[in-house]
Tab-separated table of C-alpha atoms and ligand atoms in Angstrom:
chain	number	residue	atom	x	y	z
A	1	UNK	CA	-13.734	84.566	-12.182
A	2	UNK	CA	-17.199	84.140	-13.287
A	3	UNK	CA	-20.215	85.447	-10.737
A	4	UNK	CA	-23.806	84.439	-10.046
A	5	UNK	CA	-26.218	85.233	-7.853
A	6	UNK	CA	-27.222	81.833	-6.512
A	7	UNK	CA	-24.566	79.092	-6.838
A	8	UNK	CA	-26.271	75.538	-6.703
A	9	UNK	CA	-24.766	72.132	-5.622
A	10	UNK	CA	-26.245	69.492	-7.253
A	11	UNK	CA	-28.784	68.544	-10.421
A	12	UNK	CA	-31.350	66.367	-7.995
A	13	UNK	CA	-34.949	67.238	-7.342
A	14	UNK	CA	-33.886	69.464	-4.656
A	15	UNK	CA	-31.594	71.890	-7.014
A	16	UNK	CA	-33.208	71.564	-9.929
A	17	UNK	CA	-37.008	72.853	-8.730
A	18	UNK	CA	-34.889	75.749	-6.787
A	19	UNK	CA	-32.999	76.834	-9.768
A	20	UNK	CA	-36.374	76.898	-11.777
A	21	UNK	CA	-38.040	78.414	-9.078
A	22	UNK	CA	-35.563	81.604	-8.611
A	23	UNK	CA	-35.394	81.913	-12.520
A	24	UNK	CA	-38.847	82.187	-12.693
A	25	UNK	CA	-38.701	85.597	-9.934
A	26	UNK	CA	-35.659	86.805	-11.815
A	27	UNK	CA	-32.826	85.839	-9.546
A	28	UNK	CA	-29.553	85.000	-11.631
A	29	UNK	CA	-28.140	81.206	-10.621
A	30	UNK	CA	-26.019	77.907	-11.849
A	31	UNK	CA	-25.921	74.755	-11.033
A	32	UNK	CA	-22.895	72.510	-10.569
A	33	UNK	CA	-22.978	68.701	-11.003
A	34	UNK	CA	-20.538	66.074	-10.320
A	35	UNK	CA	-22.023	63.982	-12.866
A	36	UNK	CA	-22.883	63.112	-16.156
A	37	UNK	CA	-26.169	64.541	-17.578
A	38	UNK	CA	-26.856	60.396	-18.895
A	39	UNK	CA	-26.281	59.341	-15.322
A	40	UNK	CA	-28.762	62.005	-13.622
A	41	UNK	CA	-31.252	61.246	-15.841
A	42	UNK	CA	-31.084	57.452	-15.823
A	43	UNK	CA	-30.478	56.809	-12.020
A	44	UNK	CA	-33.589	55.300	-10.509
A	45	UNK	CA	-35.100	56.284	-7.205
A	46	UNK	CA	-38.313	57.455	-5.408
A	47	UNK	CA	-40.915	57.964	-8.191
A	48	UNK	CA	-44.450	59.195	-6.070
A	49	UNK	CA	-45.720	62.921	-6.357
A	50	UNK	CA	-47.717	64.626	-3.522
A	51	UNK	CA	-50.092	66.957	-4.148
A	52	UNK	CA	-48.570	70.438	-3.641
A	53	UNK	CA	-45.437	68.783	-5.203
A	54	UNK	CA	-47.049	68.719	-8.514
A	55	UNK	CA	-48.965	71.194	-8.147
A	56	UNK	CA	-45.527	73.089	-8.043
A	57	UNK	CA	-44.163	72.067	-10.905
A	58	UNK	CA	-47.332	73.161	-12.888
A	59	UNK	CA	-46.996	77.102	-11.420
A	60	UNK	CA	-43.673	76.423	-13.099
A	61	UNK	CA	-44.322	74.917	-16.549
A	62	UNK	CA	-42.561	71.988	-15.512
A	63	UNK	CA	-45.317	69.726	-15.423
A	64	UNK	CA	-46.299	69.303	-19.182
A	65	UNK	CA	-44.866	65.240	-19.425
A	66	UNK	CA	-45.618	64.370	-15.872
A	67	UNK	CA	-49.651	65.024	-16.576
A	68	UNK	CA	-48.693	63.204	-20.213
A	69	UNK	CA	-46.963	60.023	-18.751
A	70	UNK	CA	-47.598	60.248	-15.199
A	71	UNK	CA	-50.495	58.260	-13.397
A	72	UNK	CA	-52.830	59.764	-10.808
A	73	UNK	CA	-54.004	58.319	-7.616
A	74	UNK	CA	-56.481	58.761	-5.734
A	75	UNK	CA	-55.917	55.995	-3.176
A	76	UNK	CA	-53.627	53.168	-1.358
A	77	UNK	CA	-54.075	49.573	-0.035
A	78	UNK	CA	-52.872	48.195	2.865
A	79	UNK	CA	-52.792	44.179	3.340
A	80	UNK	CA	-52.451	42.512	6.582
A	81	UNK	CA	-54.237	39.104	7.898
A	82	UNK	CA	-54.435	38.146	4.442
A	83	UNK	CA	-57.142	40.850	3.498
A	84	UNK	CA	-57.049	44.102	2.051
A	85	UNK	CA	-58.118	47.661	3.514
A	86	UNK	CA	-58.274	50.687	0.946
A	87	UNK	CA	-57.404	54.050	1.952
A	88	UNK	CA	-59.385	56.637	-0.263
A	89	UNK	CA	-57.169	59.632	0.390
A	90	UNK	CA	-58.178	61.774	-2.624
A	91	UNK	CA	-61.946	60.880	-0.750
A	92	UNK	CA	-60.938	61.709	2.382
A	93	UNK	CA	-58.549	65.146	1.731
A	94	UNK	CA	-60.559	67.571	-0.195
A	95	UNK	CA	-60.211	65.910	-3.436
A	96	UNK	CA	-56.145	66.022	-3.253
A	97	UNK	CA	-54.446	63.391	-5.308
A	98	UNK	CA	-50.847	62.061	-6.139
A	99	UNK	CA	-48.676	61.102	-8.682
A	100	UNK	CA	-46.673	58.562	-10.022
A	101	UNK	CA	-44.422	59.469	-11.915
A	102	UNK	CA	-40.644	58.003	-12.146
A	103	UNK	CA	-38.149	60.252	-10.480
A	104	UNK	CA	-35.275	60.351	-12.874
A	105	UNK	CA	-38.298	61.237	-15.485
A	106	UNK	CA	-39.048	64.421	-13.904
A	107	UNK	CA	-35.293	65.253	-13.216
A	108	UNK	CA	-34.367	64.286	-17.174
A	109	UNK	CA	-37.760	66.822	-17.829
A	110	UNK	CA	-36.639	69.659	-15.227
A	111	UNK	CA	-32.975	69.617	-16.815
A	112	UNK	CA	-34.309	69.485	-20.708
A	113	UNK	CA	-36.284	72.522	-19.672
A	114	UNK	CA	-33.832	74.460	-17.703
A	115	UNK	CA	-31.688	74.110	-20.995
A	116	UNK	CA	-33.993	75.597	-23.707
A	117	UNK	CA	-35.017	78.164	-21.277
A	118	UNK	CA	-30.908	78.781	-21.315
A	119	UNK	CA	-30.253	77.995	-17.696
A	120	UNK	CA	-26.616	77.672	-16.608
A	121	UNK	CA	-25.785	74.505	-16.222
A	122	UNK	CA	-22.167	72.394	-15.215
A	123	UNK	CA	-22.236	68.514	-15.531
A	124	UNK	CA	-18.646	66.757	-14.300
A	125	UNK	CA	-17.828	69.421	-12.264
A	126	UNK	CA	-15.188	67.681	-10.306
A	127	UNK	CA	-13.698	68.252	-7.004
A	128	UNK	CA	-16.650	71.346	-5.987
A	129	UNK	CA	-15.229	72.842	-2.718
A	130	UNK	CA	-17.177	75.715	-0.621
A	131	UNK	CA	-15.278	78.664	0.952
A	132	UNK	CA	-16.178	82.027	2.188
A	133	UNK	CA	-19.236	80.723	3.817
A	134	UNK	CA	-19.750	83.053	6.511
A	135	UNK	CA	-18.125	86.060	4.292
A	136	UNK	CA	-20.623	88.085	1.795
A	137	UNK	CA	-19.572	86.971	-1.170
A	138	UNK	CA	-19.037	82.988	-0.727
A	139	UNK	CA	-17.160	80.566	-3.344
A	140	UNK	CA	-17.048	77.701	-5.526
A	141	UNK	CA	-14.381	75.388	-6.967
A	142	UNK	CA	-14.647	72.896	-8.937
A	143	UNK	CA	-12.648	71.570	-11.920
A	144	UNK	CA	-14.069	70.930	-15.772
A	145	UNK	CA	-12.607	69.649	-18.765
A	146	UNK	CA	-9.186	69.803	-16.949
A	147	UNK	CA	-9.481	73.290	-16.025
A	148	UNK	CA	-9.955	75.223	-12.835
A	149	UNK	CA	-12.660	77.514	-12.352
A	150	UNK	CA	-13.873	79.529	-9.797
A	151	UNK	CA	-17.418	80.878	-9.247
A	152	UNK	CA	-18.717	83.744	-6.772
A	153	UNK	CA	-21.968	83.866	-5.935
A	154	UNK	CA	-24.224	86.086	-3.122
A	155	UNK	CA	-25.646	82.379	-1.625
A	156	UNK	CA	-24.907	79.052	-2.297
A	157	UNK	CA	-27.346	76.461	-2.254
A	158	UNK	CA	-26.230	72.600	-1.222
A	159	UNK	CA	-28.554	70.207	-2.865
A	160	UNK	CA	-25.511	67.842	-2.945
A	161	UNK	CA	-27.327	64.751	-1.390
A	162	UNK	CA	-26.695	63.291	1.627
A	163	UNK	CA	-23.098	62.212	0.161
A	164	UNK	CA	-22.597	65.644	-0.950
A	165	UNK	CA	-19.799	68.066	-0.063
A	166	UNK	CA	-21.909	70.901	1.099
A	167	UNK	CA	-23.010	69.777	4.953
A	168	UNK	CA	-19.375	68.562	5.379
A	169	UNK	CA	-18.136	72.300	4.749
A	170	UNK	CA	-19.894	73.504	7.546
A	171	UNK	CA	-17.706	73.650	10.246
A	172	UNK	CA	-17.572	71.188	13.061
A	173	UNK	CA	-19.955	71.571	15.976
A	174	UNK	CA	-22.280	74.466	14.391
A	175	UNK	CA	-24.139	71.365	13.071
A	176	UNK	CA	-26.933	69.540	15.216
A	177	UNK	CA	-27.075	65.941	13.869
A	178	UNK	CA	-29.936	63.384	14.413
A	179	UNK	CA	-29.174	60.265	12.672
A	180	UNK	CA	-31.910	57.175	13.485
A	181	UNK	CA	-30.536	54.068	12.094
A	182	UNK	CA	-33.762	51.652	11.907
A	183	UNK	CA	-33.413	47.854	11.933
A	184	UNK	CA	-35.074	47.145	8.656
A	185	UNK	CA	-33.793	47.492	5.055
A	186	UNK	CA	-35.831	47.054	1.867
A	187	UNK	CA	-34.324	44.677	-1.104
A	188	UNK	CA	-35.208	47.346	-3.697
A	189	UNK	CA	-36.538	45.614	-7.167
A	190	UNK	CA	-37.399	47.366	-10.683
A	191	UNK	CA	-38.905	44.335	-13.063
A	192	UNK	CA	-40.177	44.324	-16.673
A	193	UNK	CA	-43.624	43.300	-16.034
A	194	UNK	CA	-47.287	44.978	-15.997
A	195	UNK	CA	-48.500	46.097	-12.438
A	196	UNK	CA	-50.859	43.758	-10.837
A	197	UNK	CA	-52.720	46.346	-9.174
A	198	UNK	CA	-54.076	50.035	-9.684
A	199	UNK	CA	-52.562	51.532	-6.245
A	200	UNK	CA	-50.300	50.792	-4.237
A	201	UNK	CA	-49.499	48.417	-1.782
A	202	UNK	CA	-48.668	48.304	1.680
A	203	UNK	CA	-48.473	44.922	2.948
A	204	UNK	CA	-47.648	43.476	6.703
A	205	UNK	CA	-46.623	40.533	7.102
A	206	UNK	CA	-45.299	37.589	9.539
A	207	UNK	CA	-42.222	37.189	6.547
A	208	UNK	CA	-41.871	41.009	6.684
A	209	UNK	CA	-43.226	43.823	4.911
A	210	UNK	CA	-43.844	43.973	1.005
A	211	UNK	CA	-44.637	46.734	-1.208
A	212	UNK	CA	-46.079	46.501	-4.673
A	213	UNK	CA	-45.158	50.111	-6.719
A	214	UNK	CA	-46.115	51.468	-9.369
A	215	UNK	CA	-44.178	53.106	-12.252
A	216	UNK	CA	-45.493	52.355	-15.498
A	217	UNK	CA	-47.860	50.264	-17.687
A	218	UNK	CA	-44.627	48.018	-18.596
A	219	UNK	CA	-42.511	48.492	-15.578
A	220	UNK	CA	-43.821	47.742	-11.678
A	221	UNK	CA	-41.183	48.270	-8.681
A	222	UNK	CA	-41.408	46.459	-5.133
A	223	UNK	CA	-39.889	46.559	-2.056
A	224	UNK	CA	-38.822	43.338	0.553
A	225	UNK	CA	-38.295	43.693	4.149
A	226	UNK	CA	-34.859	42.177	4.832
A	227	UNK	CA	-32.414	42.638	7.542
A	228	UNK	CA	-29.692	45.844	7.637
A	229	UNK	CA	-26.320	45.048	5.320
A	230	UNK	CA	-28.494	41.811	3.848
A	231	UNK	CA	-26.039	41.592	0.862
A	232	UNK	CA	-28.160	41.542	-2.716
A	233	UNK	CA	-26.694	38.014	-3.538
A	234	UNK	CA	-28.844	36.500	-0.625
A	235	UNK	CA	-31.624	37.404	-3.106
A	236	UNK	CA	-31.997	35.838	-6.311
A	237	UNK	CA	-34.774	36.685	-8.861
A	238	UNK	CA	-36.557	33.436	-7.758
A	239	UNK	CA	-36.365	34.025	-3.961
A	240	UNK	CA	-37.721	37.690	-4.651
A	241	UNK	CA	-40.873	36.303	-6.354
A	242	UNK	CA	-41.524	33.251	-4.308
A	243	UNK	CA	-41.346	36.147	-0.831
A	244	UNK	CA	-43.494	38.552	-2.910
A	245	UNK	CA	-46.041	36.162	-3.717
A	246	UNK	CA	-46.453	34.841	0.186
A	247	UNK	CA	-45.811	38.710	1.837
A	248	UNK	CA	-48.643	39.852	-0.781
A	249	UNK	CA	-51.325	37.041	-0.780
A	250	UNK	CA	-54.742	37.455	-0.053
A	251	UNK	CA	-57.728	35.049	0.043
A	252	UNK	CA	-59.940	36.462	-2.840
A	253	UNK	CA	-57.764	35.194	-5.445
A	254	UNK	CA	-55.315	37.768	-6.402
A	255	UNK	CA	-52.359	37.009	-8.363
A	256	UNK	CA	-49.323	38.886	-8.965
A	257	UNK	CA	-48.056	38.815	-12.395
A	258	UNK	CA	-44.036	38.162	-12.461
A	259	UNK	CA	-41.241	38.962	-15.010
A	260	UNK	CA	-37.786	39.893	-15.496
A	261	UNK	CA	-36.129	41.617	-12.732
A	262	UNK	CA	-34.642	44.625	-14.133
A	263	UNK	CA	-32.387	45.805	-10.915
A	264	UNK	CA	-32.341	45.267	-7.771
A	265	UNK	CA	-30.452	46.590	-4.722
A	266	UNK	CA	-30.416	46.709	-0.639
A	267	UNK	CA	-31.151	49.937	0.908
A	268	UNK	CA	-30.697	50.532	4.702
A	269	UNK	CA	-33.698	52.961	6.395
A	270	UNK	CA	-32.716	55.944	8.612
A	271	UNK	CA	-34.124	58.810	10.093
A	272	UNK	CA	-31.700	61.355	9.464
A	273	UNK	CA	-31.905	65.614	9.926
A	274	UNK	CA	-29.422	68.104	11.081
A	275	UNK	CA	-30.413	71.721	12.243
A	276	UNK	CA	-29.878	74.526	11.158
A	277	UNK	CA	-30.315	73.673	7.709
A	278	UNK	CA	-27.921	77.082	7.149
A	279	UNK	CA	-24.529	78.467	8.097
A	280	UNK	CA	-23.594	81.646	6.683
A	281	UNK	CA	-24.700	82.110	3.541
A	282	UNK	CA	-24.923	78.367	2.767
A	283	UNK	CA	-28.434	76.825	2.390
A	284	UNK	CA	-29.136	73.109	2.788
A	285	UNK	CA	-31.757	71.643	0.540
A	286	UNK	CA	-33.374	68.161	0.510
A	287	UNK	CA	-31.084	64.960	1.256
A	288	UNK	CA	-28.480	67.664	2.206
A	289	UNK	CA	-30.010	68.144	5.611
A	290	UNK	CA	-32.390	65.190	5.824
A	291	UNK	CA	-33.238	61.642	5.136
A	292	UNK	CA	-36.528	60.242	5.431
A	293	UNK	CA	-37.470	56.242	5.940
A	294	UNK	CA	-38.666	55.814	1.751
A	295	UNK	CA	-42.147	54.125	3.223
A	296	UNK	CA	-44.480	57.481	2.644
A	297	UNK	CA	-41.815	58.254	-0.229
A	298	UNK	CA	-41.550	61.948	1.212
A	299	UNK	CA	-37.922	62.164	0.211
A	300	UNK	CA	-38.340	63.514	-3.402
A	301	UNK	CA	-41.772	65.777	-1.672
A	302	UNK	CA	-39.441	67.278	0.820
A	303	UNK	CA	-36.663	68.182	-1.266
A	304	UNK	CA	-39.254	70.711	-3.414
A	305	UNK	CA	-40.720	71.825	-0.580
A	306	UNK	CA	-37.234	72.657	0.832
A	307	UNK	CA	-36.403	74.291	-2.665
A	308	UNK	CA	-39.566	76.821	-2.658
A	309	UNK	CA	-38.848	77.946	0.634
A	310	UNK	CA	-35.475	78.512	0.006
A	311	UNK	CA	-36.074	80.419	-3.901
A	312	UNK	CA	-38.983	82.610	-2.271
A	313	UNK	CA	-36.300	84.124	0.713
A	314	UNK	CA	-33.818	84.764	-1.782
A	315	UNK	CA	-36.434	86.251	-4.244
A	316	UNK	CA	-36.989	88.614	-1.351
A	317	UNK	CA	-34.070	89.478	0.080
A	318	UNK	CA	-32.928	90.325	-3.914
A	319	UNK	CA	-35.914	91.878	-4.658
A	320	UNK	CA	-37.295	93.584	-1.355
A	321	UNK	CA	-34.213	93.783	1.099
A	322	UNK	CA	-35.919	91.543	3.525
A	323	UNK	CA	-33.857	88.887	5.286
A	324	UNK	CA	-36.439	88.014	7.194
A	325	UNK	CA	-37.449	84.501	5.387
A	326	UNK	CA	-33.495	83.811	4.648
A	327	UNK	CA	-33.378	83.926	8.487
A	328	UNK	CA	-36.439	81.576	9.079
A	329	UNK	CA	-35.738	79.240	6.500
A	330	UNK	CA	-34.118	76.577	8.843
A	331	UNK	CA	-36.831	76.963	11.003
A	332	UNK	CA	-39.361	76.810	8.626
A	333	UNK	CA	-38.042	74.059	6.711
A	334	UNK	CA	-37.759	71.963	9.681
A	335	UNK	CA	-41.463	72.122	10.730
A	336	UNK	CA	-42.128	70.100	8.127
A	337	UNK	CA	-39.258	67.785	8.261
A	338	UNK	CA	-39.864	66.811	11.408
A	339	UNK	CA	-43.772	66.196	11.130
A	340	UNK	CA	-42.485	64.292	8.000
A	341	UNK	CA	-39.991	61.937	9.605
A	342	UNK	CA	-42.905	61.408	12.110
A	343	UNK	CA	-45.373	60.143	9.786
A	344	UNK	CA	-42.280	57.885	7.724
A	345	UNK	CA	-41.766	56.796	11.245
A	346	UNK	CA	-44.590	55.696	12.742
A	347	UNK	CA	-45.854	54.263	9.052
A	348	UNK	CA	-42.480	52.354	9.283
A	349	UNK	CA	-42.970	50.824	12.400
A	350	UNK	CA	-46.449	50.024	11.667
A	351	UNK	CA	-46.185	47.645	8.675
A	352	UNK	CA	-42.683	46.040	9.388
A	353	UNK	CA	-42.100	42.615	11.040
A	354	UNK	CA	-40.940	43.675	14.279
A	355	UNK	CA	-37.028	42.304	14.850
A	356	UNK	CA	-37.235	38.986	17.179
A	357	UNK	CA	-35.493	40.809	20.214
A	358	UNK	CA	-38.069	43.229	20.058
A	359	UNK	CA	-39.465	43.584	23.688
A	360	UNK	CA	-43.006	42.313	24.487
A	361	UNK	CA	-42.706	40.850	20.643
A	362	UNK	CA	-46.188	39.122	20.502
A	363	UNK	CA	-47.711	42.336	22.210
A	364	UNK	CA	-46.336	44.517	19.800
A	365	UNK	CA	-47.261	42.628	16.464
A	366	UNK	CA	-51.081	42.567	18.249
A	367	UNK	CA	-50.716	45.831	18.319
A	368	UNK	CA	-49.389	46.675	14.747
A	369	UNK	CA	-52.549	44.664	13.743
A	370	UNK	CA	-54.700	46.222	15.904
A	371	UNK	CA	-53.495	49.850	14.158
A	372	UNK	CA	-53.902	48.271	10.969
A	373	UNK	CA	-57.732	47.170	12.140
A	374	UNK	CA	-58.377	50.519	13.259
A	375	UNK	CA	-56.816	52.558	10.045
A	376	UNK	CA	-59.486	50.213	8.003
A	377	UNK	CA	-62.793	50.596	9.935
A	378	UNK	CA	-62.561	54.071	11.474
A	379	UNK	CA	-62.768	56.983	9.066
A	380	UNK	CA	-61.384	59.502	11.127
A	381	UNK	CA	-57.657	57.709	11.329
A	382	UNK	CA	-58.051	56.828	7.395
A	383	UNK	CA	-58.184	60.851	6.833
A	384	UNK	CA	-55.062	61.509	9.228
A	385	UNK	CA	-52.847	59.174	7.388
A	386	UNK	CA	-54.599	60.366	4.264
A	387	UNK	CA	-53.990	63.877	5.046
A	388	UNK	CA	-50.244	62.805	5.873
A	389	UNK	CA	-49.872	60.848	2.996
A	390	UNK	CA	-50.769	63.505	0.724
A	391	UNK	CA	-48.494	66.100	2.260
A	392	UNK	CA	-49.865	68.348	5.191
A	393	UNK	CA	-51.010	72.020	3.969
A	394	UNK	CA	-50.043	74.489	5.300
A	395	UNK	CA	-47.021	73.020	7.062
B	1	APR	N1	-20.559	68.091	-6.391
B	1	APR	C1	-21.568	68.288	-7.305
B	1	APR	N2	-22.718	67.551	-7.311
B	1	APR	C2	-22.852	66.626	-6.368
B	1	APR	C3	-21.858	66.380	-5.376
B	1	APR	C4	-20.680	67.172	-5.420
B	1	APR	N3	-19.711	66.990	-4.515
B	1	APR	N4	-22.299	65.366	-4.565
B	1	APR	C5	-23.501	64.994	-5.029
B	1	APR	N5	-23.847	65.739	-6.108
B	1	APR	C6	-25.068	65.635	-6.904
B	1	APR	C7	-25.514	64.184	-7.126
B	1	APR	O1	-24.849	63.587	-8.206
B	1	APR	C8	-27.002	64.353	-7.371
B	1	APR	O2	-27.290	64.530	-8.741
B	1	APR	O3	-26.125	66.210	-6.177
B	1	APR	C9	-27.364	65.631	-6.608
B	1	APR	C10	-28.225	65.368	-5.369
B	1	APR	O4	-29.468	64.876	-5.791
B	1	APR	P1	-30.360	63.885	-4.890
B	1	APR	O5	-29.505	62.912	-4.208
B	1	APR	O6	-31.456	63.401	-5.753
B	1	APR	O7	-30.910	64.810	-3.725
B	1	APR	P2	-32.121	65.840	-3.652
B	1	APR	O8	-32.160	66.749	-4.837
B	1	APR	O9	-32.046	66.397	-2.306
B	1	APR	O10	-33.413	64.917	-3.798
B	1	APR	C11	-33.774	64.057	-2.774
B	1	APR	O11	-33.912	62.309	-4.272
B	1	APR	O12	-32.537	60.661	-3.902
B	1	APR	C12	-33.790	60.967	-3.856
B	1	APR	O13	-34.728	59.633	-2.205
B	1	APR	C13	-34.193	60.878	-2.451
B	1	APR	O14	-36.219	61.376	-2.970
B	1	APR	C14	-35.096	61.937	-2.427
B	1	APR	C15	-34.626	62.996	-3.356
């Protein structure tokens, strides 16, 4: 039976950045993956890099193509009323920027280099089952290549996703779940054209919300307010420009370019976190133990700030003896999750159409405006989204 130190569920953000993170203090660790290496690096999600985030990956060496290919910004647009309001972030929080750069990118980079630097690595492991949780030396299962194997490890780490296997092997009832189902879904698009526009947009609008992303000089990717369970078909590549167009008009002539849709998808929105993100000597990582509303695109953000917590405990419980961060990391994890799911929350509710048996309906949309008036003339409320935009310090 082969033995490790750290035993890792899952090549996403979450257990890649962890795996580099413990290598990198000298802490022995593999990572399983259900899939194939193609498929992890070609599956297309969040793509938007907060500060810290990349600042991260640079401590790390990891950062080398993202400051290559990757695009910095320093600000974000909101539309509403047909006008534009720009939110100077980088401005307005100590010079902090982001960056976009396409997920599947960095997680194709942070597996190429966790290779050469001869990092243990299992793609198609099949079947992975937990045991021995609250024991001291917990265990893995999975098969490979038709064969059985068996791996013990001091910890293991379940950056599974929120399909993964890990959260369901924690017994029944140790588990606090919150799970916020919210009443919008975005129709997801990637499309072969230039971006029309240098940041982002956020747009409100009495159609729904529309987002304009960015992802590369030859690729753009949006997002459509639709209803929850809105099958794809209800949206063909014509419909998707002709909303995009009205949802992200305004009156000084701006045009968005249009081009072949590349994919496209429905994606329902929830607010989703369970505590503790530990049982025994299992440690929940990113979309393990939460899922955030994509609007601030903290997903991806969390899931690395999840995986230096959880590296830095185990670095010093291996190294120093002391437990003492292993036992906090639920708690200290969560601080930030939950001022997270805030900010995804209340930007959420602030730029969607409001459903039509929404209570005082007219009130409410004067009031989403009003927010949206207030965000563009008062500099104070610019630098507290700004500030939550970027990612919090210090949380
Ligand atoms: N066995 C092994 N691997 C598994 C299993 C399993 N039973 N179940 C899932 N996995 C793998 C998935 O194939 C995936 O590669 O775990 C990985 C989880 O990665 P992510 O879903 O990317 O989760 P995480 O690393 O927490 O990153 C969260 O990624 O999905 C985005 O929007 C999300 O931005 C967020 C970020």
């Amino acid at each position: 039976m082969a033995r490790t130190c750290v035993g890792i569920v899952g090549a996403g953000p979450a257990g890649l950045v962890l795996a580099h993170r413990l290598a990198d203090q000298g802490v022995e660790c593999v990572v399983l993956e259900q899939r194939t290496r193609e498929y992890v690096e070609r599956r297309v999600r969040a793509g938007l890099l907060e500060h810290r985030t990349v600042e991260l990956l640079e401590r790390h060496g990891l950062a080398e193509r993202l400051r290559e290919l990757g695009q910095i910004h320093r600000g974000v647009e909101l539309r509403f009323a047909g006008r534009r309001a720009r939110i100077p972030y980088t401005e307005l929080y100590n010079g902090r920027h982001m960056m976009v750069y396409a997920q599947q990118e960095l997680v194709a980079d942070l597996i190429r280099l966790w290779i050469a630097r001869g990092g243990a690595i299992a793609f198609e492991a099949e079947d992975v089952a937990l045991s021995g949780l609250d024991g001291a030396r917990p265990e893995l299962r999975y098969a490979r290549g038709g064969r059985d194997e068996r791996l013990e490890c001091e910890w293991i780490a379940g950056c599974d996703g929120f399909h993964g296997v890990s959260r369901p092997s924690i017994p029944e009832g140790v588990l606090r779940v919150h799970d916020h189902r919210l009443p919008f879904a975005w129709v997801g698009v990637l499309a072969q054209v230039a971006p029309s526009t240098e940041e982002i947009i956020y747009a409100h609008h009495e159609r729904g919300f529309a987002g304009h992303m960015l992802r590369s000089a030859t690729v753009s990717r949006f997002y459509l307010q639709t209803e929850p369970d809105d099958p794809i078909e209800h949206w063909p590549d014509d419909r998707i420009w002709d909303e995009l167009q009205r949802r992200l008009a305004v009156g000084d002539g701006w045009k968005l370019r249009e081009g072949p849709v590349l994919e496209k998808n429905v994606t329902d929105m929830r607010s989703f976190v369970v505590e503790p993100m530990q049982y025994g000597r299992l440690y929940l990582a990113g979309d393990a133990a939460h899922i955030v509303p994509p609007t601030g695109a903290k997903g991806l953000n969390l899931a690395v700030s999840d995986a230096r917590v959880l590296a830095d405990a185990i670095a010093a419980r291996v190294h120093q003896g002391d437990s003492s961060l292993l036992e906090a990391y639920s708690e200290t994890c969560l601080r930030r999750v939950w001022a997270v799911q805030a900010f995804s929350l209340w930007m959420t509710w602030l730029i969607h159409r409001l459903p039509p048996d929404t209570p005082d309906l007219e009130l409410r949309t004067r009031l989403q405006k009003a927010q949206l008036e207030v965000l563009a003339a008062s500099r104070a409320a610019a630098a507290t989204f700004a500030e939550n935009y970027v990612g919090i310090e210090g949380l």
